[in-house]
C-alpha positions as a printed NumPy array, in Angstrom:
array([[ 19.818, -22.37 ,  36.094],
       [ 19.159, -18.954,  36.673],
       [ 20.131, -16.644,  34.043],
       [ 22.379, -13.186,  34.772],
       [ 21.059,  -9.951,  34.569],
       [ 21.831,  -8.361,  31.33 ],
       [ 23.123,  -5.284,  31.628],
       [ 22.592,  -2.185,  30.015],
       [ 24.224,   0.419,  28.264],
       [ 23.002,   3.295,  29.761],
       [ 25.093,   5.418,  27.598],
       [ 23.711,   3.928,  24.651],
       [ 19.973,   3.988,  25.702],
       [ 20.436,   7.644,  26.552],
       [ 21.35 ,   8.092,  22.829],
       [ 19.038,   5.972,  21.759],
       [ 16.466,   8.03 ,  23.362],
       [ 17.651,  11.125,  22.069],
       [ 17.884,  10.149,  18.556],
       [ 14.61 ,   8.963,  18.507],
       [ 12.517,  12.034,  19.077],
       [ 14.249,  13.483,  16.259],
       [ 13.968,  10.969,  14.092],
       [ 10.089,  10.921,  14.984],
       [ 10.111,  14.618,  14.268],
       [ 11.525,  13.959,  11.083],
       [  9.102,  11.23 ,  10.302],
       [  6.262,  13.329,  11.472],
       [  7.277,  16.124,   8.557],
       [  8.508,  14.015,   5.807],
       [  5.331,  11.234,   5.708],
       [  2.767,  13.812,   5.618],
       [  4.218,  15.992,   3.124],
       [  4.935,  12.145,   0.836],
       [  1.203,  12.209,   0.825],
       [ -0.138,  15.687,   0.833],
       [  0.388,  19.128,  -1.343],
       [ -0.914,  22.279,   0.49 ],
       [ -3.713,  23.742,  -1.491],
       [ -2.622,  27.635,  -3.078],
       [ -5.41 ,  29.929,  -1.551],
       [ -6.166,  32.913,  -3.681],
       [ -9.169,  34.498,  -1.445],
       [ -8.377,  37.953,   0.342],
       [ -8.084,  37.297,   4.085],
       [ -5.772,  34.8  ,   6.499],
       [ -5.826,  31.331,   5.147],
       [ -7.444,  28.343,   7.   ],
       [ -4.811,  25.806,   8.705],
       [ -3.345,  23.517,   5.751],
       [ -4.874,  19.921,   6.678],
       [ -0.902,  18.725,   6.294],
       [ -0.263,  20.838,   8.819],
       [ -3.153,  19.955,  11.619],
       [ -2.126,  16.246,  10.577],
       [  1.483,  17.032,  11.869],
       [  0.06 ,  18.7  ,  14.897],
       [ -2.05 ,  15.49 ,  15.847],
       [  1.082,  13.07 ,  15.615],
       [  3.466,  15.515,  17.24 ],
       [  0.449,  15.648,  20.285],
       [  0.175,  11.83 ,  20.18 ],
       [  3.927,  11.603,  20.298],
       [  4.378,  13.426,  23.431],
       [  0.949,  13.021,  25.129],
       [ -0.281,  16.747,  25.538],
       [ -2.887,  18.748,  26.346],
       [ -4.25 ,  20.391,  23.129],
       [ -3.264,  24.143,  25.238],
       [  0.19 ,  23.04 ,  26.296],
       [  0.501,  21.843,  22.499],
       [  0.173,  25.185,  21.024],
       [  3.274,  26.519,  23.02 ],
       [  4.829,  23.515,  22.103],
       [  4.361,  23.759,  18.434],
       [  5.147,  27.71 ,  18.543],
       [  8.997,  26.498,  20.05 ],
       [  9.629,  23.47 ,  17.939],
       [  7.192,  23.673,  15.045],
       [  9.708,  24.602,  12.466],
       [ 11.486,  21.011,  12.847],
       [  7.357,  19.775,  11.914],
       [  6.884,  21.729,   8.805],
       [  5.105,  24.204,  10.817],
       [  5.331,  27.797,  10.276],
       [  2.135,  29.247,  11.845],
       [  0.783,  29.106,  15.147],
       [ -2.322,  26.751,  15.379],
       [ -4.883,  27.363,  17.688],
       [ -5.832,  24.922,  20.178],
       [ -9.029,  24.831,  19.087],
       [ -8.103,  24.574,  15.661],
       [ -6.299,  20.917,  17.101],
       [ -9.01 ,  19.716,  18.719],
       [-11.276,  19.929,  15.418],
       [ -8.741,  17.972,  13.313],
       [ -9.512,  14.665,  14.963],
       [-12.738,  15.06 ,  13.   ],
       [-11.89 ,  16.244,   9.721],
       [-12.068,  14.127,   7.045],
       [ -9.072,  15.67 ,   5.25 ],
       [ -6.882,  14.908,   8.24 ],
       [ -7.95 ,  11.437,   8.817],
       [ -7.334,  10.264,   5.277],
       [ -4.027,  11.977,   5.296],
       [ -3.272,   9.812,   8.452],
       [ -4.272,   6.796,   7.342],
       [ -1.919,   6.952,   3.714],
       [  0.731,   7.884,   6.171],
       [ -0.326,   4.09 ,   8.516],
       [ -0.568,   2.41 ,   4.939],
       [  2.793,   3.424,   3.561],
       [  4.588,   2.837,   6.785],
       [  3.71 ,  -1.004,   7.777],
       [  5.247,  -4.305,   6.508],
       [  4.314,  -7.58 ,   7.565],
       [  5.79 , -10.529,   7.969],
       [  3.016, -12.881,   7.54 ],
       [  2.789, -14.594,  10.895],
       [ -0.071, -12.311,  12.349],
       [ -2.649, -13.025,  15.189],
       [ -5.669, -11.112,  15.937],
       [ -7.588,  -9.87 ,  19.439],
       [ -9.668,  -7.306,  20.815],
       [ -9.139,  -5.3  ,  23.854],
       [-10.748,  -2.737,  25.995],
       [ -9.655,   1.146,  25.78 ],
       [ -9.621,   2.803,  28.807],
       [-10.972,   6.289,  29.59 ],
       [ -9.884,   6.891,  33.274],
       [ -7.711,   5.965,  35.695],
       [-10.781,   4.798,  37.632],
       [-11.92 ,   2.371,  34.353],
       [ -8.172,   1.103,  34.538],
       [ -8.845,  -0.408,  37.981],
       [-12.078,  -1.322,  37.786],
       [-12.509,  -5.502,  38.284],
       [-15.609,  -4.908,  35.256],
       [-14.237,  -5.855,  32.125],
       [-17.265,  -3.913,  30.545],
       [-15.248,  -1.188,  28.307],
       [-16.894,   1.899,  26.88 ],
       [-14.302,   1.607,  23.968],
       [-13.242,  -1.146,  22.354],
       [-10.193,  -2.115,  19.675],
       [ -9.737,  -4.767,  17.795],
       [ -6.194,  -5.575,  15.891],
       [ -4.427,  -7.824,  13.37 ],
       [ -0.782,  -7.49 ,  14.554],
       [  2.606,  -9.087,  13.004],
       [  5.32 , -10.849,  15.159],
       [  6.768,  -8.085,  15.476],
       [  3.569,  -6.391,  16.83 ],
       [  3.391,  -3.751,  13.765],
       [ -0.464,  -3.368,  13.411],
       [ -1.789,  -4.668,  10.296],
       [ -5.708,  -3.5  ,  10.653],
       [ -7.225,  -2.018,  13.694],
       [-11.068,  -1.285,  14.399],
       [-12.81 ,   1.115,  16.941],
       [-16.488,   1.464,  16.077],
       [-17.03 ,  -1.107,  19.131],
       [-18.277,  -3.54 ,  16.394],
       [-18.183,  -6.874,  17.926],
       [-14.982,  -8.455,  17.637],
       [-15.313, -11.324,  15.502],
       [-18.01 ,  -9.581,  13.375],
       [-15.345,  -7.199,  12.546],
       [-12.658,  -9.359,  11.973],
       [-14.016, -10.44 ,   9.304],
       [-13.707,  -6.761,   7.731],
       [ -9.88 ,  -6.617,   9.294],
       [ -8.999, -10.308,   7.27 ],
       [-10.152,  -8.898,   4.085],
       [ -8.102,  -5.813,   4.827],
       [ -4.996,  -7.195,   5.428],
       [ -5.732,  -9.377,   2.454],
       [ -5.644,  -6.921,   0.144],
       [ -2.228,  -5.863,   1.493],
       [ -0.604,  -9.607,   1.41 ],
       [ -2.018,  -9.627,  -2.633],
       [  0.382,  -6.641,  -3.232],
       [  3.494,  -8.689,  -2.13 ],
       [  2.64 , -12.477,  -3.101],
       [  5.497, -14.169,  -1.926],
       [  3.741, -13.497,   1.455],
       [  0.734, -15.746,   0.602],
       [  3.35 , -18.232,  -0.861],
       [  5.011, -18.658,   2.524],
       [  1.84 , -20.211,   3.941],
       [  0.526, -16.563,   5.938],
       [ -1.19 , -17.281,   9.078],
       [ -4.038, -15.769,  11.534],
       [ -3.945, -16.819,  14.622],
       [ -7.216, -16.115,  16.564],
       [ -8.435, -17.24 ,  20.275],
       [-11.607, -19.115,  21.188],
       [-13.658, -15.498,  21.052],
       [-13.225, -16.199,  17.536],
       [-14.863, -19.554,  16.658],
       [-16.681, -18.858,  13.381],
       [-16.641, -21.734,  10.653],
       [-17.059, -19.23 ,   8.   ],
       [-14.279, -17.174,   9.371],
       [-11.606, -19.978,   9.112],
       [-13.116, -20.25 ,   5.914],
       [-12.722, -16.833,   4.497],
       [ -9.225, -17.106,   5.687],
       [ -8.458, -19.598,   3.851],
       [-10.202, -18.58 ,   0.739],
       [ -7.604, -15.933,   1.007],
       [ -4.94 , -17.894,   0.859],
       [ -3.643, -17.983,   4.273],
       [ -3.9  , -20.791,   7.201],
       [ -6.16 , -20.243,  10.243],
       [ -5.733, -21.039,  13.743],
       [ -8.545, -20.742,  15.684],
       [ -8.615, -22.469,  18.654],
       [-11.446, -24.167,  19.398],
       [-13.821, -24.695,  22.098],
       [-14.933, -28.123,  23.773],
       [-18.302, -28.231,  22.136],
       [-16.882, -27.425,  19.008],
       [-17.345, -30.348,  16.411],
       [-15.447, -31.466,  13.037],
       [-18.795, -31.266,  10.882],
       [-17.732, -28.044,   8.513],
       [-21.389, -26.914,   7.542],
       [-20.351, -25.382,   4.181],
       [-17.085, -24.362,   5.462],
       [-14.205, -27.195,   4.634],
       [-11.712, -24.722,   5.825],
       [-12.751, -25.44 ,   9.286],
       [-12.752, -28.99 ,   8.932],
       [ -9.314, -29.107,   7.715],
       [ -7.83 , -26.962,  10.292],
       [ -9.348, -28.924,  13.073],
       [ -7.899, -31.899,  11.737],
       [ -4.751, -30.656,  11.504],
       [ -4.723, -29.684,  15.002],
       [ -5.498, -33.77 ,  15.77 ],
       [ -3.146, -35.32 ,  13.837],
       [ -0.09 , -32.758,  15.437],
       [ -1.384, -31.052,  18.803],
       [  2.613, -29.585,  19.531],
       [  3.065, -28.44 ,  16.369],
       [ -0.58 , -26.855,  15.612],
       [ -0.089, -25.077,  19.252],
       [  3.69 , -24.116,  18.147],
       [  2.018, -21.977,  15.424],
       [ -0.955, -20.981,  17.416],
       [  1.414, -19.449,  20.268],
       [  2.445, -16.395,  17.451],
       [ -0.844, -14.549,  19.058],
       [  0.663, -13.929,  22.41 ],
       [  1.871, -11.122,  20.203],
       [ -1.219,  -9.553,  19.581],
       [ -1.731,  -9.427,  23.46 ],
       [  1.693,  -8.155,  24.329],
       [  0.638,  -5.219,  21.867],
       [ -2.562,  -4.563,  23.4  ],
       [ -0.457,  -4.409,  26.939],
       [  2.141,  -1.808,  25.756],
       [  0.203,   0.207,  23.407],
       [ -2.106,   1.09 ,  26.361],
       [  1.078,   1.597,  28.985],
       [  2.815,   3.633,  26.355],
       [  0.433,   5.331,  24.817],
       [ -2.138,   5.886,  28.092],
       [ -5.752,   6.457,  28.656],
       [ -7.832,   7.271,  25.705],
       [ -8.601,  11.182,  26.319],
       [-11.395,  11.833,  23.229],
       [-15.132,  11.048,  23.682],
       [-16.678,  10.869,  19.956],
       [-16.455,   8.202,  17.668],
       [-14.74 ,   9.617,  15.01 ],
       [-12.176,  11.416,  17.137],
       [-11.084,   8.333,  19.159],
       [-10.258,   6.316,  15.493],
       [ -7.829,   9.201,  14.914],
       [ -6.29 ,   9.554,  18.222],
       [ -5.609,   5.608,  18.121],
       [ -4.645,   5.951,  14.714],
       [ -2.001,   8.267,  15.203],
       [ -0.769,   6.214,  18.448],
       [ -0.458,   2.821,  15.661],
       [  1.496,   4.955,  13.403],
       [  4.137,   5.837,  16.422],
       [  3.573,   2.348,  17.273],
       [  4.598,   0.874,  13.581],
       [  7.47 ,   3.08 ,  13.011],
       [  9.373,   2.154,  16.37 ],
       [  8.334,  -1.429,  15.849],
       [ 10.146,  -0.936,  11.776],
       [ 12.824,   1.257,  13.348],
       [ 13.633,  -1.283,  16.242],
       [ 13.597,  -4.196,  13.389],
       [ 15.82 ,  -3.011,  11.094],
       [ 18.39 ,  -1.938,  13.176],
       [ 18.211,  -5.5  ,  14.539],
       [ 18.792,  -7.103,  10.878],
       [ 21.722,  -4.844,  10.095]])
């Protein structure tokens, strides 16, 4: 039977849309300055940029996908709703992705804004840096990120060093571990990783388990019950014999990590910094938007 469109408020989408760029403007100001105290400067002279303040600027670019030159205007008209009082130089901007000061206060504001639910799958993707790359029928990426996301796609752990993926998931379980010890009832509710055949590692399933969740990895044809030091694999494999349905049933929560991926590159577009350290931030700041619409969208939904 075919189903009937559902239609759509337009009135309240419009409103929607409205609201939310001020409450993201709002967010922007009120997270940073939760985790960061501008330092008193005593020297003679113009003080440097406050790092709270370059912070700001990167989220409000990230928000509305500028140019660092168009973002200086920008930030002269609105920066007062930021927490902004000064005009920052674009070049001034562009140096932030780099500072250490500015990344750490970015990643306490991804920290203290991210909940999970415990049903979480992992996957890697390719970030593009053109147009052209976008097109291209090469799945060969200069950039590459790898995620832990939540069924309601809010980004657990995220890598960008191009480390290969199921190297570095290892390093993204043990994250997100630490996280699911701070709240245990999460653990208690049997938490889950979900992971594709890119991830077969024995000792993988096993450090998942080890920390207390359940893995689902699916596995590959050659793939073989023998655990080789790793039980964890053994039993999860066997699980996945006795009930094939149900095993897949709970498997299927990492289309979610995929349907991130997908809209996290069509919102959020092309990647537009070259070095290392400056593509984690820019990506960073993108998973913080990401993870606040995701919480906002949630709880309205719950209410």
């Amino acid at each position: 039977n075919s189903k009937s469109p559902r239609k759509i408020e337009w009135p309240s989408y419009t409103l929607n849309q409205i609201n939310d760029i001020m409450d993201t403007l709002h967010f922007i100001r009120t997270e940073v300055d939760k985790v960061h105290t501008p330092k008193v400067h005593r020297s003679v002279g113009r003080p440097p940029i406050d790092d709270g303040k370059r912070a700001k600027a990167i989220l409000f670019i990230e928000l509305m996908k500028l140019p660092e030159r168009k973002a200086e205007g920008w930030i002269v008209l609105i920066g007062h709703h930021l927490g902004i009082d000064e005009r920052i130089d674009d070049r001034v901007i562009g140096q932030a992705y780099k500072k250490r000061e500015v990344i750490a206060i970015l990643q306490q504001v991804f920290e203290n804004n991210k909940s999970c639910d415990g049903e979480m799958g992992g996957d890697g993707t390719g970030l593009e840096i053109s147009r052209k790359e976008n097109y291209e029928s090469t799945k060969k990426k200069k950039e590459y990120m790898t995620s832990i996301v939540d069924s309601r796609e809010i980004v657990q752990a995220f890598d960008t060093s191009g480390t290969q993926e199921c190297v570095i998931m290892h390093e993204l379980v043990k994250e997100v571990t630490k996280e699911l010890k701070k709240d245990i009832n999460k653990l208690t509710k049997k938490a889950k990783i979900t992971l594709d055949s890119g991830f077969v590692d024995k000792k993988l399933a096993q450090l998942i388990e080890d920390s207390g969740m359940v893995p689902f990895i699916f596995p590959k044809k050659i793939n073989v019950l023998k655990s080789d030091g790793s039980p964890g694999w053994k039993r999860m494999l066997m699980d996945l014999i006795k009930d094939v349905q149900a095993w897949l049933r709970e498997y299927h929560i990492r289309s979610h990590t995929e349907s991130f991926h997908s809209s996290f590159k069509r919102i959020f577009g092309i990647v537009t910094k070259r070095l290392d350290n400056t593509i984690y931030t820019q990506v960073l700041a993108r998973v913080i938007h990401n993870n606040r619409r995701k919480t906002s969208y949630f709880s309205r939904v719950t209410t």
